[in-house]
Every structure is written in C-alpha cells, then in structure tokens.
Coordinates of C-alpha atoms and ligand atoms in Angstrom, one line a residue:
M12 CA 62.1 89.1 75.7
L13 CA 66.3 89.9 76.0
G14 CA 67.5 87.9 78.8
G15 CA 69.6 88.7 81.6
M16 CA 71.2 87.9 85.3
Q17 CA 69.5 88.2 88.2
D18 CA 69.7 90.6 90.2
W19 CA 72.3 90.2 94.3
P20 CA 73.1 93.4 95.3
L21 CA 76.0 93.2 96.9
R22 CA 75.6 93.2 100.8
I23 CA 78.6 92.7 102.7
M24 CA 76.7 90.1 104.7
R25 CA 76.4 87.6 102.1
L26 CA 80.2 87.0 102.5
L27 CA 79.0 85.7 106.5
D28 CA 77.0 83.6 104.6
H29 CA 78.5 81.8 102.4
A30 CA 80.9 81.3 105.3
E31 CA 78.6 79.8 107.5
R32 CA 77.0 77.6 105.1
E33 CA 80.1 76.1 102.9
H34 CA 83.4 76.4 105.6
G35 CA 81.4 76.4 108.5
P36 CA 83.7 74.9 110.4
R37 CA 86.8 76.7 109.4
E38 CA 88.5 78.0 112.6
I39 CA 88.7 81.9 114.1
V40 CA 91.3 81.9 116.7
S41 CA 91.4 84.5 119.0
L42 CA 94.3 85.4 121.7
Y43 CA 93.1 87.8 124.2
A44 CA 94.5 90.2 126.1
A45 CA 94.3 88.8 129.4
G46 CA 95.7 85.7 127.5
N47 CA 92.9 83.2 127.4
T48 CA 92.9 81.6 123.3
E49 CA 89.1 81.2 122.2
R50 CA 87.9 79.4 119.7
T51 CA 84.9 79.7 117.2
N52 CA 84.6 78.9 114.0
W53 CA 82.5 81.1 110.9
I54 CA 79.0 79.3 111.7
G55 CA 79.6 80.5 115.6
V56 CA 80.6 84.2 114.1
A57 CA 77.7 84.0 112.6
R58 CA 75.4 83.5 114.2
D59 CA 76.8 85.4 117.2
A60 CA 76.3 88.2 115.2
R61 CA 72.5 87.0 114.9
R62 CA 72.8 87.5 118.4
L63 CA 73.9 90.6 118.4
A64 CA 72.1 92.0 115.8
K65 CA 68.8 91.2 117.6
A66 CA 70.7 92.9 120.8
L67 CA 71.5 95.7 118.8
E68 CA 67.6 96.2 118.0
R69 CA 66.5 95.4 121.3
L70 CA 68.6 98.2 122.8
G71 CA 66.6 101.4 120.2
I72 CA 69.2 101.1 117.6
K73 CA 68.2 101.7 113.7
K74 CA 69.4 101.4 110.5
G75 CA 71.7 104.1 109.4
D76 CA 72.9 104.5 113.2
R77 CA 77.0 104.2 114.2
V78 CA 78.0 101.6 116.5
A79 CA 81.9 102.0 117.5
T80 CA 84.1 99.7 119.1
L81 CA 87.4 100.3 120.5
A82 CA 88.9 97.4 120.7
M83 CA 92.0 95.1 119.4
N84 CA 91.9 92.2 117.1
H85 CA 89.6 89.4 118.8
A86 CA 86.7 87.1 117.4
R87 CA 84.4 89.0 120.1
H88 CA 84.9 91.8 117.7
L89 CA 84.2 90.2 115.1
V90 CA 81.4 89.6 115.8
A91 CA 80.7 93.6 116.4
W92 CA 81.5 94.7 112.8
Y93 CA 78.9 91.8 112.0
G94 CA 76.2 92.2 114.3
T95 CA 76.1 95.6 113.3
I96 CA 76.5 95.5 109.7
G97 CA 73.9 93.1 109.5
M98 CA 71.5 95.0 111.1
G99 CA 72.0 98.2 108.9
G100 CA 74.3 99.2 111.2
V101 CA 77.1 102.1 110.1
L102 CA 80.5 100.4 112.0
H103 CA 82.5 102.5 113.7
T104 CA 86.0 101.7 114.3
I105 CA 87.7 103.7 117.1
N106 CA 91.8 104.4 117.2
P107 CA 92.7 103.8 121.3
R108 CA 96.1 105.5 119.9
L109 CA 94.0 109.1 118.6
F110 CA 95.2 112.0 120.8
A111 CA 92.1 112.4 123.1
D112 CA 91.3 115.3 121.5
Q113 CA 90.7 113.4 118.4
L114 CA 89.2 110.9 119.8
I115 CA 86.6 113.0 121.3
Y116 CA 86.4 115.2 117.6
I117 CA 85.4 111.2 116.0
A118 CA 82.6 110.0 118.3
N119 CA 80.7 113.2 118.6
H120 CA 81.0 113.5 114.8
A121 CA 80.2 110.0 113.8
E122 CA 77.0 110.8 115.9
D123 CA 77.8 107.5 118.2
R124 CA 75.3 105.4 119.9
V125 CA 76.8 102.3 121.3
L126 CA 79.8 101.7 122.4
F127 CA 82.0 97.9 122.4
Y128 CA 85.3 98.2 124.3
D129 CA 88.0 96.1 125.6
Q130 CA 88.6 95.9 129.6
A131 CA 91.9 96.9 128.1
F132 CA 90.6 100.4 126.8
A133 CA 88.3 100.7 130.4
P134 CA 90.7 103.6 131.7
L135 CA 90.1 105.8 128.3
V136 CA 86.6 105.0 127.6
E137 CA 86.0 106.8 130.6
K138 CA 87.8 109.7 130.2
M139 CA 86.3 110.2 127.4
K140 CA 82.4 109.4 128.4
P141 CA 82.0 113.1 129.8
H142 CA 83.0 114.8 126.3
W143 CA 80.7 112.1 124.1
K144 CA 78.0 113.4 123.8
T145 CA 76.1 110.8 121.7
I146 CA 76.6 107.3 123.1
E147 CA 74.2 106.1 125.1
H148 CA 75.6 102.2 125.6
Y149 CA 79.2 101.3 126.7
I150 CA 79.7 97.3 126.1
C151 CA 83.0 95.7 128.1
F152 CA 84.1 93.2 125.0
D153 CA 85.7 91.9 128.3
P154 CA 83.2 88.9 130.3
A155 CA 82.2 91.8 132.7
E156 CA 80.0 92.3 136.1
G157 CA 76.4 91.5 134.8
S158 CA 77.3 94.4 131.7
G159 CA 79.6 92.2 129.3
F160 CA 79.5 91.6 126.0
E161 CA 78.2 88.2 126.5
D162 CA 76.0 89.4 128.7
L163 CA 73.8 91.1 125.1
I164 CA 73.7 88.8 123.3
A165 CA 72.8 85.7 126.2
G166 CA 69.6 86.1 126.2
E167 CA 68.9 86.5 122.0
D168 CA 68.6 83.5 119.9
G169 CA 69.9 82.9 116.8
D170 CA 66.8 83.7 114.6
Y171 CA 67.1 87.3 112.2
A172 CA 67.3 87.7 109.2
W173 CA 70.4 91.0 108.4
V174 CA 68.6 93.8 107.3
E175 CA 68.3 94.2 103.3
G176 CA 68.9 97.0 101.2
D177 CA 70.5 98.8 98.1
E178 CA 74.3 97.9 97.6
R179 CA 75.1 101.3 98.7
E180 CA 73.8 101.7 101.5
P181 CA 77.1 102.9 103.9
A182 CA 78.1 99.8 106.4
M183 CA 81.5 100.8 107.9
L184 CA 83.4 104.1 108.9
C185 CA 86.7 105.3 109.5
Y186 CA 88.3 108.1 110.6
T187 CA 91.6 109.2 108.6
S188 CA 94.8 109.7 111.3
G189 CA 94.9 113.3 110.2
T190 CA 98.6 114.3 110.7
T191 CA 97.0 118.0 110.0
G192 CA 93.6 119.0 110.9
H193 CA 90.4 117.3 112.5
P194 CA 90.5 113.6 111.3
K195 CA 87.7 112.6 108.6
G196 CA 85.4 110.3 107.9
V197 CA 85.6 107.3 105.1
L198 CA 82.0 105.7 105.2
Y199 CA 82.3 102.7 103.5
E200 CA 79.7 100.9 101.5
H201 CA 78.5 97.5 100.2
R202 CA 79.3 97.2 97.5
S203 CA 83.0 99.1 97.3
T204 CA 83.4 96.5 100.9
V205 CA 82.3 93.5 98.3
L206 CA 84.4 94.0 95.1
H207 CA 87.8 95.5 97.9
A208 CA 87.4 91.9 99.0
L209 CA 86.5 89.9 96.0
M210 CA 89.8 91.9 94.7
E211 CA 92.2 90.9 98.0
V212 CA 92.1 87.4 97.8
S213 CA 93.3 87.2 94.2
T214 CA 96.3 85.5 93.4
D215 CA 98.5 88.6 92.5
C216 CA 97.5 90.6 95.7
L217 CA 96.5 89.2 99.6
E218 CA 96.5 85.3 97.4
L219 CA 93.9 84.2 100.0
S220 CA 92.2 81.1 99.3
A221 CA 90.7 78.3 101.7
R222 CA 93.7 76.2 102.4
A223 CA 95.5 79.5 104.1
V224 CA 95.4 80.7 107.2
G225 CA 95.9 84.9 108.0
L226 CA 96.9 86.6 110.5
P227 CA 96.1 89.9 110.3
I228 CA 98.5 92.1 111.8
V229 CA 96.9 95.3 111.0
P230 CA 94.7 96.5 114.1
M231 CA 90.8 96.3 112.7
F232 CA 91.3 100.5 113.7
H233 CA 93.3 100.8 111.0
A234 CA 91.3 100.6 107.4
A235 CA 89.3 97.8 108.4
A236 CA 92.4 95.7 109.2
W237 CA 93.4 96.0 105.5
G238 CA 90.3 94.8 104.1
M239 CA 91.1 91.6 105.7
P240 CA 88.1 90.4 108.1
F241 CA 85.7 90.6 104.7
A242 CA 87.7 88.8 102.7
A243 CA 88.6 86.0 105.0
P244 CA 84.7 84.4 104.3
L245 CA 84.6 85.2 101.2
V246 CA 87.2 82.3 100.7
G247 CA 86.6 80.5 104.3
M248 CA 89.9 80.9 104.9
K249 CA 90.4 80.5 109.0
L250 CA 91.4 83.2 111.0
V251 CA 93.5 84.4 113.5
F252 CA 93.5 87.7 115.7
S253 CA 96.8 89.4 118.4
A254 CA 95.9 91.0 121.1
D255 CA 99.0 91.0 121.9
Y256 CA 101.6 92.7 119.5
T257 CA 105.1 91.1 121.1
P258 CA 106.7 89.7 118.8
K259 CA 107.5 86.2 120.2
V260 CA 103.4 85.9 121.4
M261 CA 103.3 86.1 117.9
C262 CA 105.5 84.1 117.0
D263 CA 104.6 81.1 118.9
L264 CA 100.7 81.4 117.6
M265 CA 102.7 81.3 114.3
R266 CA 103.3 78.2 114.9
A267 CA 100.5 76.9 117.1
E268 CA 98.1 77.7 114.2
K269 CA 100.2 77.2 111.4
V270 CA 99.9 80.4 109.8
T271 CA 100.3 81.4 106.7
H272 CA 99.7 84.0 105.7
S273 CA 99.8 87.6 107.0
A274 CA 99.8 91.1 107.1
G275 CA 101.2 94.8 109.0
V276 CA 103.0 98.1 109.1
P277 CA 106.9 97.7 108.9
T278 CA 106.8 98.9 112.3
V279 CA 105.9 96.0 113.7
W280 CA 107.5 93.4 111.4
L281 CA 111.0 95.2 112.3
A282 CA 110.3 94.3 115.7
M283 CA 109.4 90.8 115.2
M284 CA 112.6 90.8 112.0
Q285 CA 114.5 91.5 115.5
Y286 CA 113.1 88.9 117.3
V287 CA 114.2 86.2 114.4
E288 CA 117.5 87.2 114.1
A289 CA 118.2 87.5 118.3
T290 CA 116.3 83.9 119.1
G291 CA 117.0 81.9 115.4
E292 CA 113.3 81.5 115.5
D293 CA 111.9 80.8 112.1
L294 CA 108.9 81.9 111.3
A295 CA 107.4 78.3 110.9
D296 CA 103.6 77.8 108.3
L297 CA 104.6 81.4 107.3
R298 CA 104.1 81.8 103.0
V299 CA 103.0 85.1 102.2
V300 CA 103.7 88.6 104.4
T301 CA 102.3 92.0 103.1
I302 CA 104.4 95.0 104.4
G303 CA 101.6 98.1 103.7
G304 CA 100.8 101.5 105.2
S305 CA 104.5 103.3 105.0
A306 CA 107.2 101.9 102.6
A307 CA 109.0 98.4 103.6
P308 CA 112.8 99.1 103.9
R309 CA 114.5 96.4 101.2
S310 CA 115.9 95.2 104.1
M311 CA 113.0 94.0 105.4
I312 CA 111.7 92.4 102.2
R313 CA 115.6 91.0 101.4
F314 CA 115.1 89.3 105.5
F315 CA 111.8 87.7 104.5
M316 CA 112.5 86.3 100.3
E317 CA 115.8 84.9 101.4
R318 CA 113.7 83.0 104.6
G319 CA 111.4 81.9 100.9
L320 CA 108.5 83.7 101.6
R321 CA 106.4 85.6 99.1
V322 CA 106.8 89.4 100.2
G323 CA 103.4 92.7 99.1
H324 CA 104.6 95.3 99.4
A325 CA 101.2 97.2 99.3
W326 CA 100.5 101.0 99.2
G327 CA 97.1 102.0 99.9
M328 CA 95.4 104.3 102.3
T329 CA 92.2 104.5 104.0
E330 CA 90.6 106.9 101.8
M331 CA 91.4 103.3 99.4
S332 CA 89.4 100.6 101.8
P333 CA 91.9 100.6 101.5
I334 CA 94.4 98.2 99.0
G335 CA 95.6 101.2 96.2
T336 CA 98.6 98.8 95.0
I337 CA 100.6 95.2 95.9
G338 CA 103.3 94.0 95.0
A339 CA 103.9 89.7 92.9
P340 CA 106.1 88.4 91.0
P341 CA 105.9 89.5 87.2
A342 CA 105.9 87.6 83.9
D343 CA 109.9 87.3 83.3
W344 CA 110.3 87.3 87.1
H345 CA 112.9 84.3 86.9
E346 CA 114.9 86.4 84.5
F347 CA 115.2 88.9 87.2
S348 CA 118.6 88.1 89.5
D349 CA 118.0 88.7 93.4
E350 CA 118.6 92.0 93.4
E351 CA 115.9 93.2 90.5
Q352 CA 113.9 91.2 92.3
L353 CA 113.7 92.4 95.6
D354 CA 114.1 96.1 94.5
Y355 CA 110.5 95.2 91.4
I356 CA 109.1 94.2 94.7
A357 CA 111.1 97.0 97.1
R358 CA 108.9 99.7 95.0
Q359 CA 104.7 100.1 95.9
G360 CA 103.5 97.6 93.1
R361 CA 100.9 97.3 90.4
V362 CA 97.0 98.3 90.7
P363 CA 94.1 95.4 91.0
F364 CA 92.1 95.5 88.1
G365 CA 89.2 98.1 89.4
V366 CA 92.3 101.3 90.0
E367 CA 93.3 103.0 88.0
L368 CA 96.3 105.8 88.8
R369 CA 97.8 109.1 86.9
I370 CA 100.6 111.2 87.5
V371 CA 100.3 115.2 87.8
D372 CA 102.6 118.3 87.9
D373 CA 101.4 121.1 90.3
E374 CA 99.5 122.8 87.7
G375 CA 97.1 119.3 87.2
A376 CA 99.0 118.0 83.3
V377 CA 99.4 114.0 83.2
L378 CA 102.9 113.2 83.8
P379 CA 104.3 110.3 81.4
R380 CA 104.4 106.5 82.8
D381 CA 108.0 106.7 82.0
G382 CA 110.0 105.6 85.6
K383 CA 111.1 109.0 85.2
A384 CA 108.7 111.5 85.3
S385 CA 107.8 111.6 89.5
G386 CA 104.0 113.7 90.1
R387 CA 101.1 114.1 92.0
L388 CA 99.7 110.8 92.3
Q389 CA 95.8 110.1 91.8
A390 CA 93.2 107.9 91.7
R391 CA 90.1 106.3 91.8
G392 CA 87.4 103.3 91.8
P393 CA 84.0 101.8 92.7
W394 CA 86.3 101.1 96.5
I395 CA 88.0 104.8 96.6
I396 CA 86.1 107.6 98.5
E397 CA 84.2 110.2 96.7
R398 CA 83.7 112.7 99.1
Y399 CA 83.8 112.6 103.0
F400 CA 81.9 111.9 105.6
Q401 CA 79.4 115.1 106.5
D402 CA 82.0 117.0 105.3
E403 CA 80.4 120.1 103.7
S404 CA 83.7 121.3 101.8
G405 CA 82.4 119.2 98.1
P406 CA 83.7 116.1 96.7
A407 CA 86.9 114.9 98.0
V408 CA 87.8 114.2 93.9
D409 CA 87.6 116.6 90.4
A410 CA 85.3 116.5 87.7
E411 CA 86.6 112.8 86.3
G412 CA 86.4 110.9 90.0
W413 CA 90.1 111.8 90.0
F414 CA 91.7 111.3 94.1
D415 CA 94.1 113.2 95.1
T416 CA 95.6 111.3 97.1
G417 CA 98.3 113.5 98.7
D418 CA 102.1 110.9 97.7
V419 CA 104.2 112.0 95.4
A420 CA 105.4 108.7 93.0
I421 CA 106.4 107.8 90.1
L422 CA 104.6 105.2 87.4
H423 CA 107.7 102.8 85.4
P424 CA 106.4 100.9 82.8
D425 CA 106.3 97.4 83.5
G426 CA 103.2 99.0 85.7
T427 CA 104.9 99.2 88.8
M428 CA 105.1 102.2 91.1
Q429 CA 106.6 104.1 93.5
I430 CA 106.4 105.8 96.0
T431 CA 108.8 108.2 96.7
D432 CA 107.3 110.7 99.4
R433 CA 104.2 112.5 100.8
A434 CA 103.9 115.5 99.6
K435 CA 104.6 117.2 102.3
D436 CA 107.5 115.4 103.8
V437 CA 109.5 116.0 100.1
I438 CA 112.1 117.6 101.1
K439 CA 113.5 120.1 98.8
S440 CA 117.2 121.0 98.5
G441 CA 118.0 124.2 95.7
G442 CA 114.6 123.0 93.8
E443 CA 115.1 119.7 93.4
W444 CA 113.3 117.5 95.0
I445 CA 115.0 114.2 98.2
S446 CA 112.6 111.6 98.3
S447 CA 112.3 111.9 102.2
I448 CA 111.7 107.5 102.0
E449 CA 114.4 106.2 100.7
L450 CA 117.3 107.8 102.7
E451 CA 115.3 106.6 105.4
N452 CA 115.3 102.8 103.9
A453 CA 118.7 103.5 103.2
A454 CA 119.8 104.0 106.4
V455 CA 117.5 101.2 108.0
G456 CA 120.3 98.6 105.7
C457 CA 123.1 100.0 107.4
P458 CA 123.6 97.2 110.1
G459 CA 122.9 98.9 113.7
V460 CA 120.3 100.7 112.2
A461 CA 117.2 100.2 114.0
E462 CA 114.7 103.4 112.3
A463 CA 115.4 106.4 111.0
A464 CA 113.3 109.3 109.9
A465 CA 114.7 112.7 107.8
V466 CA 113.6 116.1 107.7
G467 CA 114.6 118.7 105.7
V468 CA 116.2 122.1 107.8
Y469 CA 116.2 125.0 106.8
H470 CA 119.6 125.4 105.1
P471 CA 120.0 129.5 103.2
K472 CA 122.0 128.4 99.9
W473 CA 119.9 125.2 99.2
D474 CA 116.4 125.8 101.3
E475 CA 116.5 122.4 102.5
R476 CA 118.5 119.9 103.4
P477 CA 118.0 116.6 105.1
I478 CA 119.1 115.9 108.2
L479 CA 119.1 112.3 109.4
L480 CA 116.9 111.4 113.1
V481 CA 118.8 107.9 113.8
V482 CA 118.0 104.7 116.5
K483 CA 120.3 102.6 117.3
K484 CA 119.7 98.9 117.3
A485 CA 120.6 98.3 121.0
E486 CA 124.4 97.7 121.8
A487 CA 125.1 98.4 118.4
D488 CA 128.2 100.3 117.7
V489 CA 127.3 102.3 114.5
T490 CA 128.7 106.0 113.5
P491 CA 127.6 109.2 111.4
D492 CA 130.6 107.7 109.2
T493 CA 129.9 104.0 108.9
I494 CA 126.1 105.1 108.4
R495 CA 127.4 107.9 105.8
E496 CA 129.9 105.3 104.5
H497 CA 126.7 103.5 103.2
L498 CA 124.0 105.6 101.9
G499 CA 126.9 106.5 99.8
T500 CA 125.9 103.4 98.1
C501 CA 123.0 103.4 97.8
V502 CA 121.3 107.1 97.4
A503 CA 122.7 110.4 95.1
K504 CA 126.0 112.4 96.5
W505 CA 123.7 114.8 96.3
W506 CA 121.1 113.3 98.9
L507 CA 123.7 112.6 101.4
P508 CA 122.0 114.4 105.0
D509 CA 124.2 117.1 106.0
E510 CA 123.5 115.5 109.1
I511 CA 123.1 112.6 110.8
V512 CA 122.0 112.6 115.1
F513 CA 121.5 109.8 116.8
V514 CA 118.3 109.9 119.0
E515 CA 116.1 107.8 121.4
S516 CA 113.3 107.2 119.6
L517 CA 111.1 108.5 117.0
P518 CA 107.5 109.2 118.0
H519 CA 104.9 107.6 115.2
T520 CA 100.6 108.1 114.6
A521 CA 97.9 106.5 115.6
T522 CA 98.8 103.6 112.4
G523 CA 102.9 103.5 113.9
K524 CA 103.8 105.5 111.2
L525 CA 107.1 108.4 111.5
L526 CA 105.0 111.4 112.7
K527 CA 106.6 113.9 110.3
T528 CA 105.0 117.1 111.5
A529 CA 106.3 116.6 114.6
L530 CA 109.6 115.6 114.1
R531 CA 109.5 118.8 111.6
E532 CA 108.1 121.2 114.6
Q533 CA 110.5 119.9 117.0
Y534 CA 113.7 120.5 114.1
K535 CA 112.6 123.9 112.6
D536 CA 114.4 125.8 114.3
Y537 CA 118.1 123.4 113.7
K538 CA 120.8 124.8 113.1
L539 CA 122.8 123.0 110.3
A540 CA 127.0 123.2 110.6
T541 CA 126.6 123.4 106.9
A542 CA 124.9 126.4 107.4
A543 CA 127.5 128.9 108.6
Ligands
ADP27 P1 97.2 108.1 107.8 O1 97.1 108.6 106.7 O2 95.3 108.4 108.6 O3 98.3 107.8 108.1 P2 96.6 105.9 106.1 O4 97.1 104.6 106.6 O5 95.5 106.0 105.5 O6 96.8 106.7 107.2 O7 97.5 106.4 104.8 C1 97.3 106.5 103.8 C2 99.2 106.9 104.0 O8 100.3 105.2 104.0 C3 99.8 106.9 102.1 O9 99.4 108.5 101.3 C4 101.0 107.3 102.0 O10 101.2 108.0 101.9 C5 101.3 105.8 102.6 N1 101.6 104.5 102.7 C6 100.7 103.6 102.3 N2 101.2 102.1 101.9 C7 102.5 103.1 102.1 C8 104.0 102.4 100.7 N3 103.6 100.6 100.6 N4 104.8 103.1 100.7 C9 105.2 104.3 101.2 N5 104.0 104.6 101.5 C10 102.7 104.3 102.0

C-alpha cells in the first residue's frame, strides 16, 4: 500500500483547542465600555464557548444558522464567536456604524436568528427591532437583569464536543460596508480562516508568537478584526481588548498590559500620534504596528519607525479575509537609506504565500510588473472570495478565479504592490490619472494638517481637476500656500490641487475611511476659479 497522511480537517475550533491545551493560562484582558477591566485566559474562553454552544442549542439554533453580534472588542464577544462557530453556527459580525437602512438590510439578508449586543448599542437595537424580521433572541453582553449573556451560559456546564464537519463549511459572515448599493456578504469558511491564520502569524506578516501581547484596535466587526482573534490562539498569544478608543485610555492600557503588537486603520493611529506628540508619552513595549484599511501616510510610518517600531503596511479587503499584502523588511534592508526604507514601507507590501496578484488594463490584458504600469488589481487564493453570500448574480471571479478588487495599483519588480487609488476615486485630468491617495498622504505630511481628502471636480478643459479638502490640526498656523509649497516637493506640478479648502471635518465610512462618495456628491457642482 502507498503510505499517506491523516485527514485532519482545517476546522476553526482546532485553533481554540490548541490554545486551551498548550497555552491555557495565557491571558485575555478586556477593558469594557463601563471602564472595568476583566481577565480570563484561553482555558476560560474555551470553557465559556462550550457553555455558550450548549445554550445556543438549547435556544434551538441549528448548524448553519446565523448568529449575529453588534459589539466592540472584548472577551465575551470572543466567546460568542467561538461558541457560535463551535456549535456549527455562522457568526455574523454587524458593524454598528452602518446606516440604519444598511443595518436593516444585512440582518434580514443574513436571516440572523440571535443577536448578541453591547449595552452601549441598546438604543440602536430598540430602533432596529421592528425592522429585523428574523431575530428571535436578543442577548445583551453586559450584565443585565436576568436575560444577559452571563445568565444565558450560567446554567450550562462545559461538557460539549464541537460540531464537526467538512473544512469547507461556512463559519463567519461579514458584509462589506458598501459605499454604493447594498452591502454584500462575504462568507468565510473554516479552511479559509485557518489558512489565513497560519499565514498571518508568520514573521513577515503580523509576526505573532507565544511571547506577543496583541491589541487589535481594529474592531471585531471590521473584517474579523483582520483575523487576529483566530491567529492569536494558533500561537497562544495574550490578547488585549479595548472598547474605548480614546488615545489616553489606549496608551495606558498598552503600558499596563505590555502590549507588543497592535493593528488599526490610519485614522485611529493618527489620533494616537497626536496624543503622543502632545503629551510626550511613549509607546511602552509596542514593537510591531500594522496599519491598513486605507493608505498609511508616509509621515505616520516615519513617526513609528523613528521610535524604533516595525511598521507593517497592509492592504486587504473584507473579500480577502482580509489580508492581501503586507510590508516587511527585505534582505537588503540595511543597505537602504532612511528615506528608501520609508519609500519601501509606504507601499502596500508584498503578498504572503497563498495570494496571487496581477494588474490588468481596461480590456483585461495583463500588464507588466515593471513599477510603472498601473492597472486594475486582481487577486486569487484560498482565502479570497469566490461568490457573495446568497447572490444570484453569479461568481465574483472570472473563469480563471481572478477577483477584481476595484483598486488601481502598480506592481514593482521587487515584489511590492502600490495602491494608487480605488478605481472610482482616481482623478482623471486631461486623460491622465492623478492618485488621490498620494495627494492626501503628501498633504498629511505637511505640518499643521490633520487630515486631507482629494476629490476631482469638473473642469471644462481638463475634464477633472483635484481640489484638496483639509482639516487643520488644533491651533495650527497653516495656509493654502504653505500646503501647496509642501505638496510641490512631493508630487508632480500638474497634480497640485487647483484649490485648497479648509473644512471642520471630513466624512468617514463605517470602517474609518474617507467617504469619497459623499464628498464627490457634496462638491459635484463646485465651481473652480481656474475654470472661469
Ligand atoms: P469596505 O469596502 O467595506 O470599506 P474593506 O475594509 O474591505 O471594506 O476595504 C477594502 C479597500 O480598502 C481596498 O479595496 C482598498 O481600496 C482599501 N485599502 C485597504 N488597505 C489599504 C491600504 N493599505 N492602502 C490603500 N488602500 C487600502
């Protein structure tokens, strides 16, 4: 007989089993919205997940049923994830920052049967209740009179065996925030999630280990907190959660818990940077920072690198579980000058094993990886979407399995990928493209600028010209001229915005990105002085 290896389905619960068995006492710390800190560990999470799985069965939840959460990051939320997946359910994380009609749509579309929610979102839940047609059980995570999460699991013992099945079974459902049209559901599978976790812990990705203490600042409802709640048990990492995003609270928590690794979108890091700069605080034990979700400005990368941290600039999307690329120092890193190191990390990094990328032109012809051509970015791999959840319009990929990301990118000969824009955000001036991302990030590098958005407005001669909307830092002495002067040192002259407009604030999506659709709408009739 030919020999062979064992069939060991890549099921998510094996991650938790491993952590419970091999790293049981490693802590999970949660700072709750009420200000109390609670501690458990992998043994506690596994025990409570089994109790919750039993409780869900008692409620009549069956394999494949959707169980939703509307919550910030904390250990009870983590228990709800594993308890649901462990009993064969499909966990649906709802983003509380979505618009009301999106919230109504996704819970109904997902046919959620249970909702776990934070007390902080109780008013939202009350408002939505009449519209949510399928939710039978509402369970509050916070201690509530007789009907909360703790009461639900209180009567259950931990004697439970996880529901088994094929590794291709669904485990989790995440909706894209859908800046246009209805949000679309992306169904993560056991296998895709385990493979993503295996990749994510690796040195050139998040560099997680049993020694690491990770604080995912990215919410658990944003593409599964970028997979960290699955990667953490794989290595037995200590996890720290915070429901409070105030920079001081986060900095104090990082120091107290000796956080070494953290990940979040640029907007939260921006607030953190401003706090650190204003107070002279340091970042304690923080060593590896992952920035993703939108382009990390060069000034932000510099801020962390100057303080001796390793910055991983990551690109991905809900449809990709979410990691597509991430930056890490290459072999010849020490021969790079400081500026070259910054240039390198400012790009969106390289693919890990498991992701393939290519760029194509408008006709679908594959473009070279020469660091010059830019085209639509396509991806394929075992944790990349094939078809949206309950979507009758067919597969989300072409015949060869390529998924069109909607991003425009350049692939460099050294393997790095550089996002120039979202296809719908590029500014087309005189037939050439101006990268709104590059303009914005260059602007944020100008002293006194807190945030900036570049949008294209109509111009009779050039079709579109960029204007730049700028939010100043508090009490900053900055003028359109100083910004223009600074931009002149970073980008081509013809990219310089025709006008620079100061605004009080900029609109953001539910995941903290600039809401370009709203800005385009708001400025669609903007009359440029240069167009007169
Ligand atoms: P949504 O579309 O719902 O906001 P995602 O969080 O999945 O949700 O967003 C994915 C998109 O975010 C990508 O297609 C890309 O446009 C953008 N993005 C993510 N990371 C980066 C990055 N590092 N640089 C530039 N853009 C990024």
